């Protein structure tokens, strides 16, 4: 189920939760550590629109193939979603969210990843 939530979970900014409940937690920790951010610091940054956290999101997106050459890749995001279609709880809402949020994500690598993450969080909670 962790991989199922890749498209949503990797982008969601959620409050402090158990590591097992955080999709792609290992990737987030790995990315944060490569940037000199401790797991504890990262946990406290998850609910903020922090510039460093935006770069963590960009790193995770790159690891899962959703960001290529510093740009979000709609085709790659949709390919990943299709592969996980049978396991995604709300496939249609996730697909719509990806399209909507992709269109709203602009800026540099980190800024666009942060905007995408915030948008996906709002879309999936609303």
Short mmCIF file of N, CA and C in Angstrom, two decimals, residues 6-7 10-11 27-28 30-31 54-73 76-77 109-110 112-114:
data_model
loop_
_atom_site.label_atom_id
_atom_site.label_comp_id
_atom_site.label_asym_id
_atom_site.label_seq_id
_atom_site.Cartn_x
_atom_site.Cartn_y
_atom_site.Cartn_z
N UNK A 6 2.07 6.45 -3.57
CA UNK A 6 3.21 7.19 -4.08
C UNK A 6 2.80 8.52 -4.68
N UNK A 7 1.79 8.48 -5.49
CA UNK A 7 1.39 9.68 -6.19
C UNK A 7 0.75 10.70 -5.28
N UNK A 10 3.56 10.84 -1.52
CA UNK A 10 4.84 11.50 -1.70
C UNK A 10 4.68 13.00 -1.73
N UNK A 11 3.49 13.45 -2.04
CA UNK A 11 3.23 14.88 -2.19
C UNK A 11 2.51 15.47 -1.00
N UNK A 27 12.28 7.25 1.60
CA UNK A 27 12.78 8.14 0.56
C UNK A 27 12.88 9.57 1.10
N UNK A 28 11.88 9.98 1.88
CA UNK A 28 11.91 11.33 2.45
C UNK A 28 13.09 11.50 3.39
N UNK A 30 15.87 9.73 3.40
CA UNK A 30 17.10 9.70 2.59
C UNK A 30 17.35 11.05 1.92
N UNK A 31 16.31 11.62 1.35
CA UNK A 31 16.46 12.93 0.70
C UNK A 31 16.81 14.01 1.72
N UNK A 54 10.25 21.70 0.58
CA UNK A 54 9.91 21.67 -0.84
C UNK A 54 10.98 20.93 -1.64
N UNK A 55 12.24 21.14 -1.27
CA UNK A 55 13.33 20.44 -1.95
C UNK A 55 13.34 18.95 -1.61
N UNK A 56 12.91 18.59 -0.41
CA UNK A 56 12.77 17.18 -0.06
C UNK A 56 11.70 16.55 -0.95
N UNK A 57 10.58 17.26 -1.13
CA UNK A 57 9.52 16.76 -2.03
C UNK A 57 10.06 16.58 -3.44
N UNK A 58 10.85 17.53 -3.90
CA UNK A 58 11.42 17.42 -5.25
C UNK A 58 12.32 16.19 -5.35
N UNK A 59 13.12 15.96 -4.35
CA UNK A 59 14.01 14.79 -4.33
C UNK A 59 13.20 13.50 -4.39
N UNK A 60 12.14 13.41 -3.59
CA UNK A 60 11.30 12.20 -3.59
C UNK A 60 10.64 12.03 -4.95
N UNK A 61 10.12 13.11 -5.51
CA UNK A 61 9.50 13.03 -6.83
C UNK A 61 10.49 12.53 -7.87
N UNK A 62 11.74 12.98 -7.77
CA UNK A 62 12.76 12.50 -8.70
C UNK A 62 13.01 11.00 -8.50
N UNK A 63 13.03 10.57 -7.26
CA UNK A 63 13.28 9.15 -6.97
C UNK A 63 12.18 8.24 -7.51
N UNK A 64 10.93 8.74 -7.50
CA UNK A 64 9.82 7.90 -7.99
C UNK A 64 9.51 8.16 -9.46
N UNK A 65 10.27 9.05 -10.09
CA UNK A 65 10.10 9.30 -11.51
C UNK A 65 9.06 10.35 -11.86
N UNK A 66 8.53 11.04 -10.87
CA UNK A 66 7.52 12.06 -11.13
C UNK A 66 8.11 13.40 -11.52
N UNK A 67 9.41 13.55 -11.35
CA UNK A 67 10.10 14.78 -11.72
C UNK A 67 11.33 14.37 -12.51
N UNK A 68 11.48 14.96 -13.69
CA UNK A 68 12.59 14.64 -14.58
C UNK A 68 13.28 15.95 -14.96
N UNK A 69 14.58 15.99 -14.78
CA UNK A 69 15.37 17.19 -15.10
C UNK A 69 14.82 18.44 -14.40
N UNK A 70 14.39 18.28 -13.15
CA UNK A 70 13.90 19.40 -12.37
C UNK A 70 12.50 19.87 -12.70
N UNK A 71 11.81 19.13 -13.54
CA UNK A 71 10.44 19.49 -13.94
C UNK A 71 9.50 18.33 -13.63
N UNK A 72 8.31 18.67 -13.15
CA UNK A 72 7.30 17.64 -12.96
C UNK A 72 6.96 17.02 -14.31
N UNK A 73 6.74 15.73 -14.32
CA UNK A 73 6.42 15.01 -15.55
C UNK A 73 5.03 14.40 -15.43
N UNK A 76 4.90 10.75 -16.63
CA UNK A 76 5.46 9.79 -15.67
C UNK A 76 4.53 9.59 -14.47
N UNK A 77 3.95 10.68 -14.00
CA UNK A 77 3.00 10.57 -12.88
C UNK A 77 1.81 9.70 -13.27
N UNK A 109 12.61 23.92 -9.39
CA UNK A 109 12.46 22.51 -8.99
C UNK A 109 11.77 22.37 -7.63
N UNK A 110 12.28 23.05 -6.62
CA UNK A 110 11.74 22.91 -5.27
C UNK A 110 10.38 23.59 -5.12
N UNK A 112 8.09 24.23 -7.42
CA UNK A 112 7.01 23.51 -8.11
C UNK A 112 6.65 22.23 -7.36
N UNK A 113 7.64 21.54 -6.79
CA UNK A 113 7.35 20.34 -6.00
C UNK A 113 6.53 20.69 -4.76
N UNK A 114 6.88 21.79 -4.11
CA UNK A 114 6.13 22.24 -2.94
C UNK A 114 4.70 22.62 -3.27
#
